[in-house]
Short mmCIF file of C-alpha atoms and ligand atoms in Angstrom, two decimals:
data_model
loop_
_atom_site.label_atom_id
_atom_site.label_comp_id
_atom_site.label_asym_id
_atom_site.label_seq_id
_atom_site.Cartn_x
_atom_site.Cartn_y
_atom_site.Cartn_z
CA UNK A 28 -24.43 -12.24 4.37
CA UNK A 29 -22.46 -14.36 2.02
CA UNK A 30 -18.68 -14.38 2.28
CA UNK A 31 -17.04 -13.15 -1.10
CA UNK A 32 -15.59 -15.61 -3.91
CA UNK A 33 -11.74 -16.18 -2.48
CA UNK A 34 -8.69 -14.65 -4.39
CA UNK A 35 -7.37 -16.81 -7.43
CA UNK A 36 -3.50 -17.24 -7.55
CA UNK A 37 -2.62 -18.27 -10.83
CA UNK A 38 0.91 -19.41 -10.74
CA UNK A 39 1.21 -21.51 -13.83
CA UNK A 40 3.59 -19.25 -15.97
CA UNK A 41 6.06 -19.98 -12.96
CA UNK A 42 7.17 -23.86 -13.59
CA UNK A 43 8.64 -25.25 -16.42
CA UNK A 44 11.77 -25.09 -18.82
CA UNK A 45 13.42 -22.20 -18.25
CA UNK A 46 11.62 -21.15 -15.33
CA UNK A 47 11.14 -22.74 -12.08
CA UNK A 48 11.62 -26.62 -11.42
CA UNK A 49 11.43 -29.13 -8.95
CA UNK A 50 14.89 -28.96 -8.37
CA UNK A 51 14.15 -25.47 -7.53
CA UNK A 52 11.46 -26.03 -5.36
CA UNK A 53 13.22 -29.36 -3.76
CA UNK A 54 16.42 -27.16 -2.77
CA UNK A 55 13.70 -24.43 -0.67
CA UNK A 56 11.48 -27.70 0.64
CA UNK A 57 13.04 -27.08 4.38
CA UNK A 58 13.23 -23.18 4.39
CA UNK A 59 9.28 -22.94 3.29
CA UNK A 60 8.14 -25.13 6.24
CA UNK A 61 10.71 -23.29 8.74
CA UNK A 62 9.00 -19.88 7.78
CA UNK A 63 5.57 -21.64 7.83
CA UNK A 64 6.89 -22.71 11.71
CA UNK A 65 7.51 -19.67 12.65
CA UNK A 66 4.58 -17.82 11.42
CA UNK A 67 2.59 -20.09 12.93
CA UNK A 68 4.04 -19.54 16.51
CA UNK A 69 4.41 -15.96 16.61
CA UNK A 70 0.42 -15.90 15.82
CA UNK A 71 -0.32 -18.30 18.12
CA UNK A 72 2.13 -15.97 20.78
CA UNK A 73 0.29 -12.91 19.18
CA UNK A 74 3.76 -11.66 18.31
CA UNK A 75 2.93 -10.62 14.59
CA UNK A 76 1.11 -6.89 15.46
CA UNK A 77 -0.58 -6.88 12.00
CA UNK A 78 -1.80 -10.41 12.06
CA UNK A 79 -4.03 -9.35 14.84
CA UNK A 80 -5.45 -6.20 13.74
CA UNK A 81 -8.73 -7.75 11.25
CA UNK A 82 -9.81 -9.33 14.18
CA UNK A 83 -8.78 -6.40 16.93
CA UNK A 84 -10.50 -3.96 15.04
CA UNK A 85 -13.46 -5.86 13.93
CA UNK A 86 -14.38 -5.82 17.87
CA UNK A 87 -17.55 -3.51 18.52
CA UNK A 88 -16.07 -0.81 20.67
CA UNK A 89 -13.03 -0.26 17.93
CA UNK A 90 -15.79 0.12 15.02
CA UNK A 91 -17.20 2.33 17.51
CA UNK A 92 -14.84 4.94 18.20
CA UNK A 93 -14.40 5.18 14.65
CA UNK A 94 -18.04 5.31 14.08
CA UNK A 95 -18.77 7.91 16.62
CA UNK A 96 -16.03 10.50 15.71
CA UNK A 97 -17.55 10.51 12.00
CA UNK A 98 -21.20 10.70 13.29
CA UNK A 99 -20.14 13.50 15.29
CA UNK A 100 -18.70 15.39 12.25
CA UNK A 101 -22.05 15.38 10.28
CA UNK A 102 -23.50 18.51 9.40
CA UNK A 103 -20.44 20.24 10.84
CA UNK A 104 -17.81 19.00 8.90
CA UNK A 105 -17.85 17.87 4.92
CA UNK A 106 -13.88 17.34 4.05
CA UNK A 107 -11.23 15.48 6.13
CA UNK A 108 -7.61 15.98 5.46
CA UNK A 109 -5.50 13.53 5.97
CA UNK A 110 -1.89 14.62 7.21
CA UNK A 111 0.76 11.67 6.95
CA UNK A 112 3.49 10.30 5.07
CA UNK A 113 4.63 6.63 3.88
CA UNK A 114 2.78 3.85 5.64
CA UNK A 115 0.20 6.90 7.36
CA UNK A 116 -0.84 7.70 3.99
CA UNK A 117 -0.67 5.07 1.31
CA UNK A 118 -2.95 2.77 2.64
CA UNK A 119 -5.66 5.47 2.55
CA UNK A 120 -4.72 6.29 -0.91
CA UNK A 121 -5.00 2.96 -1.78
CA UNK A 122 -8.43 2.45 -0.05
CA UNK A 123 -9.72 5.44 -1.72
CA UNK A 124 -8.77 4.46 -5.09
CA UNK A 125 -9.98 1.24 -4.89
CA UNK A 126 -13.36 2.11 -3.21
CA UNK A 127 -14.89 5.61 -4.12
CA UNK A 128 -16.08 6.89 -6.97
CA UNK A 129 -12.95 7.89 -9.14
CA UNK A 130 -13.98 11.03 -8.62
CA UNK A 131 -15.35 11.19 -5.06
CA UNK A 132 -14.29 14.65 -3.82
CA UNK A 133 -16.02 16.56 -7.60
CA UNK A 134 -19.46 14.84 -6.70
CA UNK A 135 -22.15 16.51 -5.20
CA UNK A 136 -22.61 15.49 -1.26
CA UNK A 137 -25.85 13.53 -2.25
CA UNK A 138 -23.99 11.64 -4.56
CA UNK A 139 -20.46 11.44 -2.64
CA UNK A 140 -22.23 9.77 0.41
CA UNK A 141 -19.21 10.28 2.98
CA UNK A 142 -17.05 13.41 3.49
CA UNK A 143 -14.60 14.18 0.77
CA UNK A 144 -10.79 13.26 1.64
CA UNK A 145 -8.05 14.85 1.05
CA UNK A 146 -4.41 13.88 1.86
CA UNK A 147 -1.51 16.14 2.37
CA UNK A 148 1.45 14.26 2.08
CA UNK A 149 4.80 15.22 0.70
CA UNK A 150 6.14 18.44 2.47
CA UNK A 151 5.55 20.49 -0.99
CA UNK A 152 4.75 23.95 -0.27
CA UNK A 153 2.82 24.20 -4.14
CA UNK A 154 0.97 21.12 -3.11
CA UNK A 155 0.18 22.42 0.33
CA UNK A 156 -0.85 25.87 -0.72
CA UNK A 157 -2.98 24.28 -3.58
CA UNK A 158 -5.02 22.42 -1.18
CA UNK A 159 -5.32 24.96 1.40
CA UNK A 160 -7.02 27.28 -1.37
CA UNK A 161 -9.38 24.47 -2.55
CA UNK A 162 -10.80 23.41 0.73
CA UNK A 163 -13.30 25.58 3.13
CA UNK A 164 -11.46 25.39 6.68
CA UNK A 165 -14.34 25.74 8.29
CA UNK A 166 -15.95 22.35 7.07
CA UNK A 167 -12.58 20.83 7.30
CA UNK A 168 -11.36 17.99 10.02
CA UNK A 169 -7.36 17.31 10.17
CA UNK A 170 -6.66 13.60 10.65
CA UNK A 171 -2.80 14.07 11.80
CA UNK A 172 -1.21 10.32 11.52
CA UNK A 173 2.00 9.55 12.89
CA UNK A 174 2.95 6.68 14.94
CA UNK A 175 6.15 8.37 16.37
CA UNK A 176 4.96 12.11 15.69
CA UNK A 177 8.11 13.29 14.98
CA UNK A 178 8.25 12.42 10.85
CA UNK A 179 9.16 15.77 10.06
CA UNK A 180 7.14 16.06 6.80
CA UNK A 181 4.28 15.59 8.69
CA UNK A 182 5.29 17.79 11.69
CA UNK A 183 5.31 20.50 9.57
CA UNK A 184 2.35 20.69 7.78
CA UNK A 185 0.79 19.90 11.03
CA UNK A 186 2.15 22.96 12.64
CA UNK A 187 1.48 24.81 9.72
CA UNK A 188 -2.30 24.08 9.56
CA UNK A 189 -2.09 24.08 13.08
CA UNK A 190 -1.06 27.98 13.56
CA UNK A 191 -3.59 29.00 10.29
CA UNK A 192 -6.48 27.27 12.17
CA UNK A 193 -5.66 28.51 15.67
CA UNK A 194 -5.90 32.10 13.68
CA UNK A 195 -8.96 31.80 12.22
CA UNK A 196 -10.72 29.89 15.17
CA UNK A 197 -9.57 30.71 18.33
CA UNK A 198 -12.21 29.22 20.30
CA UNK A 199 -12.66 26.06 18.54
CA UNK A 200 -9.65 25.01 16.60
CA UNK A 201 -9.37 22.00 18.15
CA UNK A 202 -12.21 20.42 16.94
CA UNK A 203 -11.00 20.42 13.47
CA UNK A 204 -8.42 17.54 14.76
CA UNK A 205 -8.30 14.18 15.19
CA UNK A 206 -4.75 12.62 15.96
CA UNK A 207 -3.79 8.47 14.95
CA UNK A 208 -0.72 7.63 16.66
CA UNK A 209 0.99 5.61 18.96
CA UNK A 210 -1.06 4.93 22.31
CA UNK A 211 1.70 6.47 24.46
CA UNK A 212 4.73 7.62 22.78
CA UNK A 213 5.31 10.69 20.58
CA UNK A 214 4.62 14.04 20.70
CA UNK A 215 0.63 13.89 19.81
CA UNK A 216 -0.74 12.81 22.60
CA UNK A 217 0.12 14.93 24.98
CA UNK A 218 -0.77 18.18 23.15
CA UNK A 219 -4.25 16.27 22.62
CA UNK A 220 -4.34 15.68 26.20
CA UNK A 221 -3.25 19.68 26.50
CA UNK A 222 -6.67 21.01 24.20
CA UNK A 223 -8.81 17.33 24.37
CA UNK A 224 -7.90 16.95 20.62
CA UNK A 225 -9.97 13.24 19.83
CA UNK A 226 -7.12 10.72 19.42
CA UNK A 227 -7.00 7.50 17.85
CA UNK A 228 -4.03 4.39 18.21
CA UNK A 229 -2.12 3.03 16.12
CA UNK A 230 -1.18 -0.28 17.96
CA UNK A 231 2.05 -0.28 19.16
CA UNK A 232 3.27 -3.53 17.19
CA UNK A 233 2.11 -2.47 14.09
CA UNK A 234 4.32 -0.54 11.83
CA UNK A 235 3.30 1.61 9.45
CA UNK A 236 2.89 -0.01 6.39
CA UNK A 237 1.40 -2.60 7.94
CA UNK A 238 -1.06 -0.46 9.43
CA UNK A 239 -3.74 0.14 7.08
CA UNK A 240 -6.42 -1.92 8.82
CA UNK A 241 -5.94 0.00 11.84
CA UNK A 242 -7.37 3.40 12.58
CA UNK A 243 -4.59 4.72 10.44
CA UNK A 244 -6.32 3.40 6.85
CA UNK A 245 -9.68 2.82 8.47
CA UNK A 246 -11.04 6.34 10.03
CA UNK A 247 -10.34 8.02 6.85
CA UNK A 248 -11.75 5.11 4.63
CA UNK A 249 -14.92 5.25 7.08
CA UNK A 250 -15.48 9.13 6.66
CA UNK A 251 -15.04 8.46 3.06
CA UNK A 252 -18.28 5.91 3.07
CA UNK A 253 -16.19 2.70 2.53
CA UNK A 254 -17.44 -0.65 4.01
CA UNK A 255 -14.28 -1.19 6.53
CA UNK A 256 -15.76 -3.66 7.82
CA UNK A 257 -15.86 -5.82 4.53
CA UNK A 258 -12.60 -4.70 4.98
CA UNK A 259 -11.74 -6.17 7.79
CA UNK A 260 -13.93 -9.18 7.23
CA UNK A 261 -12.02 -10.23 4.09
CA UNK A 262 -9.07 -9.74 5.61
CA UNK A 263 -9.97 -11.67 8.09
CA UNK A 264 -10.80 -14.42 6.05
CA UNK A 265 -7.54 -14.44 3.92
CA UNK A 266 -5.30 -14.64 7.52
CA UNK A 267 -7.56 -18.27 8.18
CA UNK A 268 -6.89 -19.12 4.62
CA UNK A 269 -3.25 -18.63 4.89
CA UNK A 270 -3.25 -20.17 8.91
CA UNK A 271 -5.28 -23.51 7.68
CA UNK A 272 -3.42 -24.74 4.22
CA UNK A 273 -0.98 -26.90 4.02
CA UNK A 274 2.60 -25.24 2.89
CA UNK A 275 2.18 -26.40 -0.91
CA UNK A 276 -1.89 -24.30 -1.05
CA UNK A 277 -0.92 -21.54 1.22
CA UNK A 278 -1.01 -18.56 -1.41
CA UNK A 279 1.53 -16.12 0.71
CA UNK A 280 4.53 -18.76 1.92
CA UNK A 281 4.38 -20.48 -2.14
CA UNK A 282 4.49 -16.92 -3.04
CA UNK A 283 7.01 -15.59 -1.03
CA UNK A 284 9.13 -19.06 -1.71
CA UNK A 285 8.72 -18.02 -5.13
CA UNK A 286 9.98 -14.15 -5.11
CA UNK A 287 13.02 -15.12 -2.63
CA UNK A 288 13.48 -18.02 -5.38
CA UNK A 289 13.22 -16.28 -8.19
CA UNK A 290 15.72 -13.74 -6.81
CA UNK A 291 18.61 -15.60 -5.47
CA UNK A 292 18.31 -18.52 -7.71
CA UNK A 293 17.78 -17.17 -11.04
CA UNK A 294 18.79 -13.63 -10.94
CA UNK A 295 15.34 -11.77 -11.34
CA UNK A 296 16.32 -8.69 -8.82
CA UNK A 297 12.61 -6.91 -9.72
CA UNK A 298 9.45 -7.56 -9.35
CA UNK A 299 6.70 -5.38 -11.98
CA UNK A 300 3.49 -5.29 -10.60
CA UNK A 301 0.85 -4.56 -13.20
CA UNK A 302 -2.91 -4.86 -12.02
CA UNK A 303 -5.21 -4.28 -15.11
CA UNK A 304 -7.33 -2.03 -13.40
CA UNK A 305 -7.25 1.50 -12.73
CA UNK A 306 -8.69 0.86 -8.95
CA UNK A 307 -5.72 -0.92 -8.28
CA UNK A 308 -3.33 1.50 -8.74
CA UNK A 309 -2.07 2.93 -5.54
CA UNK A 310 -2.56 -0.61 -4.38
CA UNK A 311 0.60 -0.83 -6.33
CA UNK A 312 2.30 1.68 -5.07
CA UNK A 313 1.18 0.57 -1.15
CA UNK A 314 2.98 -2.65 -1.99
CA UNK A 315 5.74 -1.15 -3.18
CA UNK A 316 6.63 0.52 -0.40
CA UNK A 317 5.45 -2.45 1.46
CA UNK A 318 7.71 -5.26 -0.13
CA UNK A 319 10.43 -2.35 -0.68
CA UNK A 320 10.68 -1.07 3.21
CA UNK A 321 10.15 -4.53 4.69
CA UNK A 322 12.79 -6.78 2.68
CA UNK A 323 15.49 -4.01 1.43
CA UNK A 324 17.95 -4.68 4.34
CA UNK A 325 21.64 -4.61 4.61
CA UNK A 326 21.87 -7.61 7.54
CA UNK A 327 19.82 -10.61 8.69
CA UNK A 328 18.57 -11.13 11.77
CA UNK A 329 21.64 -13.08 12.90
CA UNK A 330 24.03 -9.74 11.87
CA UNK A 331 25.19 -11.58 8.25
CA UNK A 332 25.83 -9.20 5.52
CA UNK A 333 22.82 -9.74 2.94
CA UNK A 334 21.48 -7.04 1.17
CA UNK A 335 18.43 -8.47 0.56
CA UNK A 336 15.18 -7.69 -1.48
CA UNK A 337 13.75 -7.09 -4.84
CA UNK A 338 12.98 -3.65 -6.36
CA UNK A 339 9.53 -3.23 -6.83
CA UNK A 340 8.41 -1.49 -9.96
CA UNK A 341 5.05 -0.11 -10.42
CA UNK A 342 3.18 -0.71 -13.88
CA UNK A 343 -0.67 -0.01 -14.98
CA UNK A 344 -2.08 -2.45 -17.63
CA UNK A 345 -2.88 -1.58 -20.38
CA UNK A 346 -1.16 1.80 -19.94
CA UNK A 347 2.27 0.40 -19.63
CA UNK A 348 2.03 -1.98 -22.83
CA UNK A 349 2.40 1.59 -24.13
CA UNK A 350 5.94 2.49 -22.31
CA UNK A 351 7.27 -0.07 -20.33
CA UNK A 352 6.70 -3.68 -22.08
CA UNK A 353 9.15 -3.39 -24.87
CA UNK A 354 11.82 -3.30 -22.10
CA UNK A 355 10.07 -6.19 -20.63
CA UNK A 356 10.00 -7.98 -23.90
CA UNK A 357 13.10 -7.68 -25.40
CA UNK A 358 15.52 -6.53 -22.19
CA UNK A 359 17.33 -8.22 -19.57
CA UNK A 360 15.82 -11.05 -18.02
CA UNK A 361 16.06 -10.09 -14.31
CA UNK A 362 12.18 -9.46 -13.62
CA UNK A 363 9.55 -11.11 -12.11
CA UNK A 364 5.54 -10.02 -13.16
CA UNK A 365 2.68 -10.12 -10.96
CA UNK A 366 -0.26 -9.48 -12.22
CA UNK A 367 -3.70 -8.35 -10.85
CA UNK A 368 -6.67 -9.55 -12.72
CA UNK A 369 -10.20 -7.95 -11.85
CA UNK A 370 -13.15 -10.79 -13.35
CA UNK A 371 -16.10 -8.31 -13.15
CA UNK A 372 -16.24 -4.49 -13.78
CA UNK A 373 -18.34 -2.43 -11.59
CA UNK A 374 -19.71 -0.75 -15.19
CA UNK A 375 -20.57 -2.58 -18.65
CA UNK A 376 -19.61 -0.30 -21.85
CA UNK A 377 -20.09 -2.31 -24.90
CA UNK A 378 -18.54 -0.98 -28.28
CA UNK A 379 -20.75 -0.05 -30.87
CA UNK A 380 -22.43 -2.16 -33.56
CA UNK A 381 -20.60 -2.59 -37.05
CA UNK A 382 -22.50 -0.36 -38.87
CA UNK A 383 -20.94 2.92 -36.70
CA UNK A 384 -17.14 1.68 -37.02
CA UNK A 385 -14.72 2.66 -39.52
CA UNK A 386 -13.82 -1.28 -41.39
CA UNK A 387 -10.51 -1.39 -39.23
CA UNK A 388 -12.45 -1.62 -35.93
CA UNK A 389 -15.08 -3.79 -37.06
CA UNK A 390 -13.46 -6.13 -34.69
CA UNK A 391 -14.57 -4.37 -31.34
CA UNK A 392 -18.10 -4.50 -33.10
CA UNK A 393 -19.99 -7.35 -30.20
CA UNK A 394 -17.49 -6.94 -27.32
CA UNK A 395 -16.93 -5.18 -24.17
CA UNK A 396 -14.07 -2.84 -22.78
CA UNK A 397 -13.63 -5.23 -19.73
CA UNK A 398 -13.16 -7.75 -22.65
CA UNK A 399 -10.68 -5.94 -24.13
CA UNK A 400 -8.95 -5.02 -21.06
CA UNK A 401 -8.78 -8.75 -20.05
CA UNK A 402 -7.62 -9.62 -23.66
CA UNK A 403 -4.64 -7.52 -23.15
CA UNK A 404 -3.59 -8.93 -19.79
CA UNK A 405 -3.83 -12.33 -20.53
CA UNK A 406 -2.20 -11.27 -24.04
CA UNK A 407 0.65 -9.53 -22.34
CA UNK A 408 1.22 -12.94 -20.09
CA UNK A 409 1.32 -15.09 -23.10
CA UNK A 410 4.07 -12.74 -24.66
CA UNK A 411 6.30 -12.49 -21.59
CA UNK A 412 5.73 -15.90 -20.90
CA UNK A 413 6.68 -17.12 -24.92
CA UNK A 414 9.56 -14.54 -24.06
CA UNK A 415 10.32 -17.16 -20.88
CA UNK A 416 9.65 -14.24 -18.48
CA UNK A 417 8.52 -15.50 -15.04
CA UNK A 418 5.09 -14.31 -13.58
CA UNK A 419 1.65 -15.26 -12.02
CA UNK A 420 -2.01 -13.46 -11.91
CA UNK A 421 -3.87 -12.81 -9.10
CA UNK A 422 -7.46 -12.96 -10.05
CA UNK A 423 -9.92 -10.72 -8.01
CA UNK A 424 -13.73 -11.47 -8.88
CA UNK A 425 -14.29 -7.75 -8.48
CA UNK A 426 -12.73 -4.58 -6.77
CA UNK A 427 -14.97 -4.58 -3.55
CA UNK A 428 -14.43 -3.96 0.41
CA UNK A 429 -13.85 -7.56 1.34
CA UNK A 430 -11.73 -8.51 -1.87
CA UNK A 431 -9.81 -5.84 -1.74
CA UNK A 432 -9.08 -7.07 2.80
CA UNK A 433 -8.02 -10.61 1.48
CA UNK A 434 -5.70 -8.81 -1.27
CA UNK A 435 -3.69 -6.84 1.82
CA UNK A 436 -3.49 -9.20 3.99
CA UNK A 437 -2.45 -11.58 1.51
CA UNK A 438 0.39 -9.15 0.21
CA UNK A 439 1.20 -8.08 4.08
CA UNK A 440 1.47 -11.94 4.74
CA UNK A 441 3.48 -12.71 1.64
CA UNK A 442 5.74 -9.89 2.72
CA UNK A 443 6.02 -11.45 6.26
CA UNK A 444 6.99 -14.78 5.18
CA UNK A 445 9.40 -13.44 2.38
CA UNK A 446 11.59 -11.22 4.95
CA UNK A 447 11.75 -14.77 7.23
CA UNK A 448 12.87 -16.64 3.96
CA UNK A 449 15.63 -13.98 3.84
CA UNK A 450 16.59 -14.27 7.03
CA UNK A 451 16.03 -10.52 7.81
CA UNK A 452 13.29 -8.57 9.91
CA UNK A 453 10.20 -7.56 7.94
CA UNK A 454 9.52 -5.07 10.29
CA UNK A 455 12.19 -2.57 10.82
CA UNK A 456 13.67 0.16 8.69
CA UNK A 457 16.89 1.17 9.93
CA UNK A 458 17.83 2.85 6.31
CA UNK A 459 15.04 5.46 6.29
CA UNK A 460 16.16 6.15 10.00
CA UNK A 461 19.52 7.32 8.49
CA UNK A 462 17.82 9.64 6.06
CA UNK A 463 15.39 11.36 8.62
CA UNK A 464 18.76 11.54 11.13
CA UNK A 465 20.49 13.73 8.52
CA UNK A 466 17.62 15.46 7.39
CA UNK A 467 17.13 16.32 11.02
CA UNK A 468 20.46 18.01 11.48
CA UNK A 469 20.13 20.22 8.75
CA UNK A 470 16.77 21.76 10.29
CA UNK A 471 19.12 22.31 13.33
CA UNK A 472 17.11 19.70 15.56
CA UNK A 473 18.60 19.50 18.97
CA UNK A 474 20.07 16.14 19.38
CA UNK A 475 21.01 15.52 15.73
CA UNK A 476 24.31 18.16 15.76
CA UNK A 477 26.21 15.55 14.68
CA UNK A 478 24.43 14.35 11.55
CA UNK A 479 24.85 17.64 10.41
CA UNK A 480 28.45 18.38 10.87
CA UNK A 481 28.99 14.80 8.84
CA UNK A 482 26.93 16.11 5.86
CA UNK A 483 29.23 19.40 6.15
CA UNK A 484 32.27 18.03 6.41
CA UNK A 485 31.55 16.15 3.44
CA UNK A 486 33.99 17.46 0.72
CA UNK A 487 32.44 20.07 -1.46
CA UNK A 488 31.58 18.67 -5.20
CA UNK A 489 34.13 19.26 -8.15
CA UNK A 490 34.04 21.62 -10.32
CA UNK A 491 33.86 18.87 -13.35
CA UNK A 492 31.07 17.44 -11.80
CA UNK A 493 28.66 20.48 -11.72
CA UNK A 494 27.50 20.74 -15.36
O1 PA5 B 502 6.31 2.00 7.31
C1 PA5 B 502 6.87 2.83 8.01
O2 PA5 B 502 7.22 2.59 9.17
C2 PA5 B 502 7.13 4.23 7.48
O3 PA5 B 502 6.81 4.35 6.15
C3 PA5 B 502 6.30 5.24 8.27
O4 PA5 B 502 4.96 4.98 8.10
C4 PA5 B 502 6.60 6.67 7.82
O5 PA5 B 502 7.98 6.93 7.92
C5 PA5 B 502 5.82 7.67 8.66
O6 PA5 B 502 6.09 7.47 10.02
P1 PA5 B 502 5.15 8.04 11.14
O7 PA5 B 502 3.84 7.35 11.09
O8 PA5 B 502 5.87 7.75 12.42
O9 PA5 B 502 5.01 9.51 10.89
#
């Protein structure tokens, strides 16, 4: 089998007057091949968790335990549910989106070709409700994933499906489940040990939104019918990519070198990321919580004061030219634009022929709607870039298993090397911590008393400020 066409970075609306220049680029020289340095040891030491996993997972007794548990689900099971939150549930979303049919879980099992997924996410009890009334438990497998087990939004719903299924199958409730979570810690595995609930691991050093080529993104993509291993393959093939260039072709340190650049050199404090593709949507909004979680930190590694990172925004081309681009346009310049560029549609529709359009469209008369959608991307560059707007493209040559590996690991490597240019760790989250402490003490957790009493001691707000 032939490997697929490589990623494209275009990066040429970067550079120039206005923009980036070789002063720029001279001043960063040292810090680039530092990063580069380090990356390259802490692969070599196999200290960089998702680095690993392409290869880890590719191995044939990984593939199949995956394999297995979804064989063993046929003619049993038909929907999976996926319970998780954050990095235990984006990366699925993202996979789906990109890889099924937009509308997967409508189609007909003949036509579907894997189970339909579901994911239950946010602890909304509409949402919940709504998908407990759409699905048939019976046919129904729960894929609880949660590295630590404790993330309360997906504790609940877990308990709550939990106690429902227990109800209406006493004997064999615990066959609907299938936990992904850490290999030892948390509370999962030992109530799987309890009832021999199947169980899947999410390595240890991987965190989770870095995890999505680990069981955690790949058992539901399998069920779905997705080619994980093109997946993994492509990923695969992006991490030599990035390992065998020299500093000035590797596409994730230039990049990164470019964001942190762009940032504290020059003021743009955003980044918009626009792919021109609907199947590259959630891939969006997985990298924004990627790039967002990983480089948002108060302190660097060495305890300096920082606050570091770039706010990611997510846009859809051409939707957005509808909403967001005037701001883009015409207000501040503090934003950097990357955009996603997909070179072949899975589907041709050509517009009509002259003679069935009104005079005013006569122009679509000959062309194609991936022309048109192209057109407006590389329309919208030109504008922001006559505007002196910073950006680059990232060309895809279609939206397809192993594409769609080099694009993560490319944007999980880029993250990497952007949190070492910032001096901070990538790979902690000590803010959200703070959130789920306080959050904690107002369920009445034991342990958490504390976080509680500092929320109610908190004064009470003025009457001026409740409108
Ligand atoms: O990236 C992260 O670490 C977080 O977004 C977690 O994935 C999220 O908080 C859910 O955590 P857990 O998998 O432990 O339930």
């Amino acid at each position: 089998m032939t490997a697929a066409k490589p990623l494209v970075f275009d990066l040429s609306t970067c550079f120039g007057r206005g923009r980036v220049t070789s002063k720029h680029l001279k001043s960063f020289e040292k810090m680039l091949i530092a990063a580069k340095e380090r990356v390259e040891r802490e692969v070599a030491e196999e200290k960089l968790g998702f680095w690993k996993a392409p290869e880890l997972q590719a191995k044939p007794k990984n593939l199949a335990a995956m394999a297995n548990l979804v064989a063993s689900w046929q003619g049993h099971y038909d929907t999976l549910v996926v319970v998780g939150i954050g990095g235990s549930a984006l990366g699925t979303r993202m996979l789906l989106n990109a890889l099924t049919h937009r509308y997967h879980n409508e189609l007909s099992a003949e036509k579907r070709g894997g189970m339909k997924v579901y994911l239950l996410e946010n602890d909304d009890p509409d949402s919940f409700e709504a998908l407990w009334s759409a699905i048939d438990p019976l046919k129904t497998v729960f894929n609880v994933i949660s590295k630590s087990g404790t993330t309360a939004e997906t504790a609940s719903q877990f308990a709550t499906v939990l106690q429902r299924m227990r109800k209406l199958y006493p004997n064999s409730w615990s066959e609907h489940f299938v936990f992904t979570t850490d290999p030892e810690k948390g509370v999962l595995r030992p109530f799987a040990a309890q009832h021999g609930i199947a169980c899947l691991d999410v390595p240890p050093d991987v965190g989770g939104r870095f995890s999505v080529l680990t069981p955690v993104g790949l058992l539901p993509a399998l069920a779905a019918g997705i080619d994980i291993q093109g997946l993994l393959k492509g990923a695969a093939a992006m991490s030599r990519r990035i390992l065998e260039a020299p500093a000035e072709r590797n596409p994730a340190l230039r990049i990164a070198g470019l964001h942190v650049l762009a940032d504290t050199a020059m003021g743009k404090n955003m980044v918009v990321v626009m792919p021109y593709a609907d199947g590259l949507r959630d891939w969006t909004e997985w990298f924004c919580q990627l790039w967002a979680e990983s480089l948002g930190k108060r302190s660097a590694e060495d305890g300096r004061e920082v606050r570091a990172g770039t706010t990611p925004i997510k846009a859809l081309g051409a939707i957005d030219q509808h909403s967001q681009m005037q701001l883009y346009m015409e207000g501040p310049d503090d934003k950097f634009f990357v955009f996603l560029h997909v070179e072949a549609f899975e589907k041709k529709v050509r517009f009509p022929g002259k003679k069935y359009l009104p005079d005013e469209l006569n122009y679509l008369s000959g062309h194609t709607m991936q022309e048109l959608i192209q057109a407006e991307l590389k329309a919208s560059r030109f504008a922001l870039s006559r505007q002196g707007r910073l950006s680059y493209e990232i060309r895809l040559p279609k939206i397809a298993a192993e594409t769609l590996g080099q694009l993560i690991f490319w944007a999980e490597a880029t993250t990497c090397y952007a949190g070492y240019l910032y001096g901070v760790n990538p790979f902690d989250q000590p803010g959200v911590e703070l959130g789920k402490k306080f959050a904690y003490g107002l369920m009445g957790r034991e342990g958490f008393e504390k976080f509680k009493q500092k929320i109610d001691k908190a004064p009470a707000p003025k009457e001026d400020h409740l409108l």
